[in-house]
Amino acid sequence: MKEFYIDSDGVQIHAKLDIPDGVTNSPLCILIHGFTGHMEEDHLIAAQRAMNDAGISVLRAEMYGHGKSGGQFKDHTLFKWVTNALSVVKYAKSLDFVTDLYMCGHSQGGLLTMLIGGMCPDDFKAILPLSPAWMIPEITRNGEVLGQQFDPEHIPEKIMFGDRELSGDYIRTAQLLHVEDAIAKFRKKVLIVHGDEDHTVPYSYAQKAAALYADAKLVTVHGGDHCFVGKAGEMAAAVKAFFEEIYHT
Ligand code: FER
């Protein structure tokens, strides 16, 4: 494992690169955590190990205001995450040993994966959104975030949840994202893995995304919750099987 920082317009993005043992050239998958998450969460590690087992190098990166990266949580927006992810893609493309590139992310990182896939379709062989929170733009347009209601025409300065705060700028930028446009622009293979007991991101969004993508496969983790607690092995097996199939085609 190599640990380092990638510069993203002056923000230091904390990253870890795991290359499978004995590998020289290999595909690489960028792997991103969700909202309030970080790169050491159990479900992220399960996905990383599954990819390494399939011979894929993994570049985990933490986005603005999360983990050991720069920025404060309260100042993060999806626009900042997009900027960060584009910097990570640029870095990944500069690595000599990398053959094909992939991107995977959980929840808000899955939404990010869908956006970046649509922005950079030439750069990826496939993308893997896990429980992707792609309802965020739609619900913020409808005046809801984190289960709280607000007037979508008059965005509050901030929303409190627990001892954390989400800025109005998070909401106003999220409202302008149209994930359907990103879906339409990515016509390569997509693997969506989602638990049908997810009460944070409704499973129905996985079904809707799978239907909208030109070439998507949806693996349902039966009884799985948002972070695949107790079911990470099933999620990881789906990820590994997808890579084993695509690697050899
Ligand atoms: C929300 C529902 C889900 C939300 C964020 C999420 C900011 C993201 C969850 C995750 O990334 O795990 O209303 O608002």
Short mmCIF file of C-alpha atoms and ligand atoms in Angstrom, two decimals:
data_model
loop_
_atom_site.label_atom_id
_atom_site.label_comp_id
_atom_site.label_asym_id
_atom_site.label_seq_id
_atom_site.Cartn_x
_atom_site.Cartn_y
_atom_site.Cartn_z
CA MET A 1 0.00 0.00 0.00
CA LYS A 2 1.21 3.50 -0.85
CA GLU A 3 -0.28 6.53 0.94
CA PHE A 4 0.00 10.04 -0.47
CA TYR A 5 -1.86 13.24 -1.36
CA ILE A 6 -3.09 14.37 -4.77
CA ASP A 7 -3.42 18.11 -5.34
CA SER A 8 -6.84 19.28 -6.50
CA ASP A 9 -6.71 23.02 -7.16
CA GLY A 10 -4.89 23.55 -3.87
CA VAL A 11 -6.93 21.03 -1.83
CA GLN A 12 -4.92 18.04 -0.64
CA ILE A 13 -6.73 14.82 -1.49
CA HIS A 14 -5.72 11.90 0.75
CA ALA A 15 -5.19 8.73 -1.28
CA LYS A 16 -4.09 5.12 -0.87
CA LEU A 17 -3.01 2.86 -3.70
CA ASP A 18 -3.24 -0.92 -3.27
CA ILE A 19 -1.62 -2.97 -6.02
CA PRO A 20 -2.17 -6.75 -5.92
CA ASP A 21 0.94 -8.81 -5.07
CA GLY A 22 3.16 -9.74 -8.01
CA VAL A 23 1.39 -7.43 -10.45
CA THR A 24 3.29 -5.17 -12.85
CA ASN A 25 0.77 -3.71 -15.31
CA SER A 26 -2.87 -3.81 -14.25
CA PRO A 27 -6.26 -2.15 -14.53
CA LEU A 28 -6.98 0.38 -11.81
CA CYS A 29 -10.24 1.24 -10.08
CA ILE A 30 -10.76 4.55 -8.28
CA LEU A 31 -12.83 3.94 -5.13
CA ILE A 32 -14.73 6.68 -3.28
CA HIS A 33 -16.61 6.67 0.08
CA GLY A 34 -20.01 8.29 0.76
CA PHE A 35 -21.40 11.30 2.64
CA THR A 36 -19.71 11.55 6.10
CA GLY A 37 -17.66 8.48 5.13
CA HIS A 38 -13.99 7.71 4.65
CA MET A 39 -11.70 5.20 2.93
CA GLU A 40 -11.33 2.77 5.86
CA GLU A 41 -15.01 1.87 6.25
CA ASP A 42 -15.74 -1.88 6.26
CA HIS A 43 -17.73 -1.84 3.01
CA LEU A 44 -15.02 0.19 1.25
CA ILE A 45 -12.31 -2.23 2.40
CA ALA A 46 -14.47 -5.19 1.32
CA ALA A 47 -14.79 -3.68 -2.17
CA GLN A 48 -11.07 -2.87 -2.33
CA ARG A 49 -10.06 -6.43 -1.37
CA ALA A 50 -12.49 -7.93 -3.87
CA MET A 51 -10.93 -5.82 -6.63
CA ASN A 52 -7.38 -6.71 -5.55
CA ASP A 53 -8.39 -10.42 -5.52
CA ALA A 54 -9.54 -10.01 -9.14
CA GLY A 55 -6.13 -8.55 -10.09
CA ILE A 56 -7.26 -4.91 -10.11
CA SER A 57 -5.22 -2.15 -8.46
CA VAL A 58 -7.30 0.18 -6.31
CA LEU A 59 -6.87 3.91 -5.75
CA ARG A 60 -8.94 5.01 -2.75
CA ALA A 61 -9.35 8.76 -2.38
CA GLU A 62 -11.17 10.92 0.16
CA MET A 63 -13.14 13.88 -1.14
CA TYR A 64 -13.33 17.47 0.18
CA GLY A 65 -14.15 17.70 3.89
CA HIS A 66 -13.91 13.95 4.47
CA GLY A 67 -11.29 11.64 6.03
CA LYS A 68 -7.79 13.12 5.96
CA SER A 69 -8.36 15.30 2.90
CA GLY A 70 -8.44 19.08 2.96
CA GLY A 71 -11.51 21.21 3.54
CA GLN A 72 -14.18 21.14 6.21
CA PHE A 73 -17.24 18.91 6.05
CA LYS A 74 -19.61 21.89 6.38
CA ASP A 75 -18.12 23.45 3.25
CA HIS A 76 -18.32 20.42 0.99
CA THR A 77 -20.51 20.38 -2.10
CA LEU A 78 -20.96 17.95 -4.96
CA PHE A 79 -19.30 20.52 -7.24
CA LYS A 80 -16.16 20.37 -5.05
CA TRP A 81 -16.31 16.56 -5.11
CA VAL A 82 -16.55 16.64 -8.92
CA THR A 83 -13.45 18.88 -9.08
CA ASN A 84 -11.61 16.54 -6.70
CA ALA A 85 -12.62 13.41 -8.62
CA LEU A 86 -11.49 14.93 -11.93
CA SER A 87 -8.07 15.56 -10.30
CA VAL A 88 -7.95 11.93 -9.15
CA VAL A 89 -8.86 10.71 -12.66
CA LYS A 90 -6.10 12.88 -14.12
CA TYR A 91 -3.62 11.45 -11.61
CA ALA A 92 -4.73 7.85 -12.32
CA LYS A 93 -4.30 8.41 -16.07
CA SER A 94 -0.71 9.57 -15.46
CA LEU A 95 0.31 6.24 -13.87
CA ASP A 96 2.45 4.19 -16.28
CA PHE A 97 1.40 0.78 -14.98
CA VAL A 98 -2.33 1.32 -15.49
CA THR A 99 -4.07 -0.42 -18.37
CA ASP A 100 -7.85 0.06 -18.14
CA LEU A 101 -9.41 2.54 -15.73
CA TYR A 102 -12.61 2.03 -13.68
CA MET A 103 -14.46 4.08 -11.09
CA CYS A 104 -16.49 2.82 -8.14
CA GLY A 105 -18.12 4.74 -5.30
CA HIS A 106 -20.56 4.16 -2.47
CA SER A 107 -23.70 6.26 -2.01
CA GLN A 108 -22.75 9.95 -2.49
CA GLY A 109 -19.54 8.51 -3.95
CA GLY A 110 -21.77 6.40 -6.21
CA LEU A 111 -23.59 9.52 -7.35
CA LEU A 112 -20.16 11.06 -7.99
CA THR A 113 -19.19 7.95 -9.98
CA MET A 114 -22.28 8.37 -12.16
CA LEU A 115 -21.48 12.06 -12.75
CA ILE A 116 -17.81 11.45 -13.57
CA GLY A 117 -18.71 8.51 -15.82
CA GLY A 118 -20.92 10.83 -17.84
CA MET A 119 -18.23 13.52 -17.95
CA CYS A 120 -15.34 11.21 -18.88
CA PRO A 121 -16.85 8.26 -20.76
CA ASP A 122 -13.67 7.78 -22.82
CA ASP A 123 -11.55 7.28 -19.70
CA PHE A 124 -13.38 4.32 -18.15
CA LYS A 125 -13.95 0.75 -19.27
CA ALA A 126 -16.84 0.49 -16.80
CA ILE A 127 -18.21 2.17 -13.67
CA LEU A 128 -19.54 0.60 -10.46
CA PRO A 129 -21.94 2.76 -8.43
CA LEU A 130 -22.72 1.01 -5.09
CA SER A 131 -26.04 2.06 -3.46
CA PRO A 132 -25.71 5.30 -5.47
CA ALA A 133 -27.41 8.31 -3.84
CA TRP A 134 -28.48 9.76 -7.16
CA MET A 135 -31.80 10.96 -5.74
CA ILE A 136 -29.97 13.83 -3.96
CA PRO A 137 -30.40 16.40 -6.79
CA GLU A 138 -34.07 15.45 -7.25
CA ILE A 139 -34.96 15.57 -3.53
CA THR A 140 -33.15 18.89 -3.02
CA ARG A 141 -35.15 20.32 -5.95
CA ASN A 142 -38.25 19.10 -4.10
CA GLY A 143 -37.21 20.79 -0.85
CA GLU A 144 -35.84 17.83 1.09
CA VAL A 145 -32.43 16.76 2.35
CA LEU A 146 -31.41 14.37 5.15
CA GLY A 147 -35.09 13.83 5.89
CA GLN A 148 -35.62 17.55 6.56
CA GLN A 149 -37.91 19.87 4.59
CA PHE A 150 -37.13 23.36 3.33
CA ASP A 151 -38.44 25.80 0.75
CA PRO A 152 -36.57 24.86 -2.45
CA GLU A 153 -37.05 28.40 -3.81
CA HIS A 154 -35.50 29.99 -0.69
CA ILE A 155 -32.60 27.82 0.39
CA PRO A 156 -31.68 28.02 4.10
CA GLU A 157 -28.20 29.15 5.14
CA LYS A 158 -27.60 25.73 6.65
CA ILE A 159 -29.25 22.49 7.75
CA MET A 160 -28.20 20.94 11.06
CA PHE A 161 -28.09 17.18 11.61
CA GLY A 162 -26.69 15.92 14.89
CA ASP A 163 -23.68 18.11 15.64
CA ARG A 164 -22.89 18.59 11.95
CA GLU A 165 -24.00 21.21 9.49
CA LEU A 166 -24.71 21.08 5.77
CA SER A 167 -24.44 24.38 3.92
CA GLY A 168 -26.99 26.07 1.74
CA ASP A 169 -24.34 25.92 -0.98
CA TYR A 170 -24.49 22.10 -0.84
CA ILE A 171 -28.22 22.34 -1.57
CA ARG A 172 -28.08 25.08 -4.24
CA THR A 173 -25.38 23.24 -6.21
CA ALA A 174 -27.09 19.83 -5.82
CA GLN A 175 -30.33 21.31 -7.21
CA LEU A 176 -28.59 22.07 -10.52
CA LEU A 177 -27.28 18.54 -11.12
CA HIS A 178 -29.19 16.40 -13.61
CA VAL A 179 -27.95 12.87 -13.20
CA GLU A 180 -30.05 11.61 -16.12
CA ASP A 181 -27.76 13.62 -18.44
CA ALA A 182 -24.70 11.82 -17.01
CA ILE A 183 -26.46 8.46 -17.35
CA ALA A 184 -27.23 9.14 -21.02
CA LYS A 185 -23.59 10.02 -21.72
CA PHE A 186 -22.13 6.77 -20.35
CA ARG A 187 -22.91 3.91 -22.72
CA LYS A 188 -20.35 1.38 -21.46
CA LYS A 189 -20.80 -1.31 -18.80
CA VAL A 190 -22.21 -0.36 -15.41
CA LEU A 191 -22.49 -2.56 -12.32
CA ILE A 192 -24.92 -1.33 -9.69
CA VAL A 193 -25.01 -3.17 -6.35
CA HIS A 194 -27.79 -2.19 -3.94
CA GLY A 195 -29.44 -3.72 -0.87
CA ASP A 196 -33.23 -4.02 -1.01
CA GLU A 197 -33.46 -3.04 2.69
CA ASP A 198 -31.64 0.27 2.18
CA HIS A 199 -33.59 2.95 4.06
CA THR A 200 -31.14 5.77 3.26
CA VAL A 201 -31.17 5.49 -0.54
CA PRO A 202 -34.30 3.74 -1.80
CA TYR A 203 -33.57 0.54 -3.76
CA SER A 204 -36.04 1.76 -6.42
CA TYR A 205 -33.38 4.26 -7.57
CA ALA A 206 -31.06 1.37 -8.42
CA GLN A 207 -33.79 -0.19 -10.54
CA LYS A 208 -34.46 3.14 -12.25
CA ALA A 209 -30.76 3.74 -12.97
CA ALA A 210 -30.29 0.20 -14.28
CA ALA A 211 -33.19 0.75 -16.68
CA LEU A 212 -31.87 4.12 -17.89
CA TYR A 213 -28.26 3.05 -18.53
CA ALA A 214 -27.51 1.58 -21.95
CA ASP A 215 -25.63 -1.42 -20.50
CA ALA A 216 -26.17 -1.88 -16.78
CA LYS A 217 -26.37 -4.89 -14.54
CA LEU A 218 -28.06 -4.60 -11.14
CA VAL A 219 -27.07 -7.03 -8.40
CA THR A 220 -29.56 -6.98 -5.53
CA VAL A 221 -28.24 -7.77 -2.07
CA HIS A 222 -31.33 -9.27 -0.47
CA GLY A 223 -31.82 -7.95 3.06
CA GLY A 224 -28.87 -5.62 2.54
CA ASP A 225 -28.91 -2.18 4.17
CA HIS A 226 -27.25 1.05 2.97
CA CYS A 227 -23.71 0.02 3.98
CA PHE A 228 -24.19 -3.74 3.43
CA VAL A 229 -23.74 -4.42 7.16
CA GLY A 230 -23.37 -8.18 7.58
CA LYS A 231 -23.70 -8.55 3.79
CA ALA A 232 -20.46 -6.96 2.60
CA GLY A 233 -19.32 -10.38 1.40
CA GLU A 234 -22.24 -10.53 -1.04
CA MET A 235 -21.51 -7.03 -2.36
CA ALA A 236 -17.81 -7.86 -2.67
CA ALA A 237 -18.55 -11.14 -4.49
CA ALA A 238 -20.64 -9.23 -7.06
CA VAL A 239 -17.81 -6.72 -7.57
CA LYS A 240 -15.21 -9.48 -7.93
CA ALA A 241 -17.33 -11.48 -10.39
CA PHE A 242 -17.92 -8.36 -12.51
CA PHE A 243 -14.18 -7.63 -12.72
CA GLU A 244 -13.28 -11.25 -13.45
CA GLU A 245 -15.76 -11.27 -16.32
CA ILE A 246 -14.80 -7.87 -17.79
CA TYR A 247 -11.03 -8.35 -17.29
CA HIS A 248 -11.05 -11.36 -19.57
CA THR A 249 -13.17 -9.88 -22.36
C1 FER B 1 -29.58 12.53 1.80
C2 FER B 1 -29.66 11.16 1.70
C3 FER B 1 -28.48 10.40 1.52
C4 FER B 1 -28.34 13.16 1.73
C5 FER B 1 -27.18 12.41 1.55
C6 FER B 1 -27.25 11.04 1.45
C7 FER B 1 -27.07 15.17 1.89
C8 FER B 1 -26.01 10.31 1.26
C9 FER B 1 -25.72 9.19 1.89
C10 FER B 1 -24.36 8.56 1.77
O1 FER B 1 -23.51 9.04 1.01
O2 FER B 1 -24.16 7.53 2.45
O3 FER B 1 -30.70 13.30 1.99
O4 FER B 1 -28.31 14.51 1.85
#
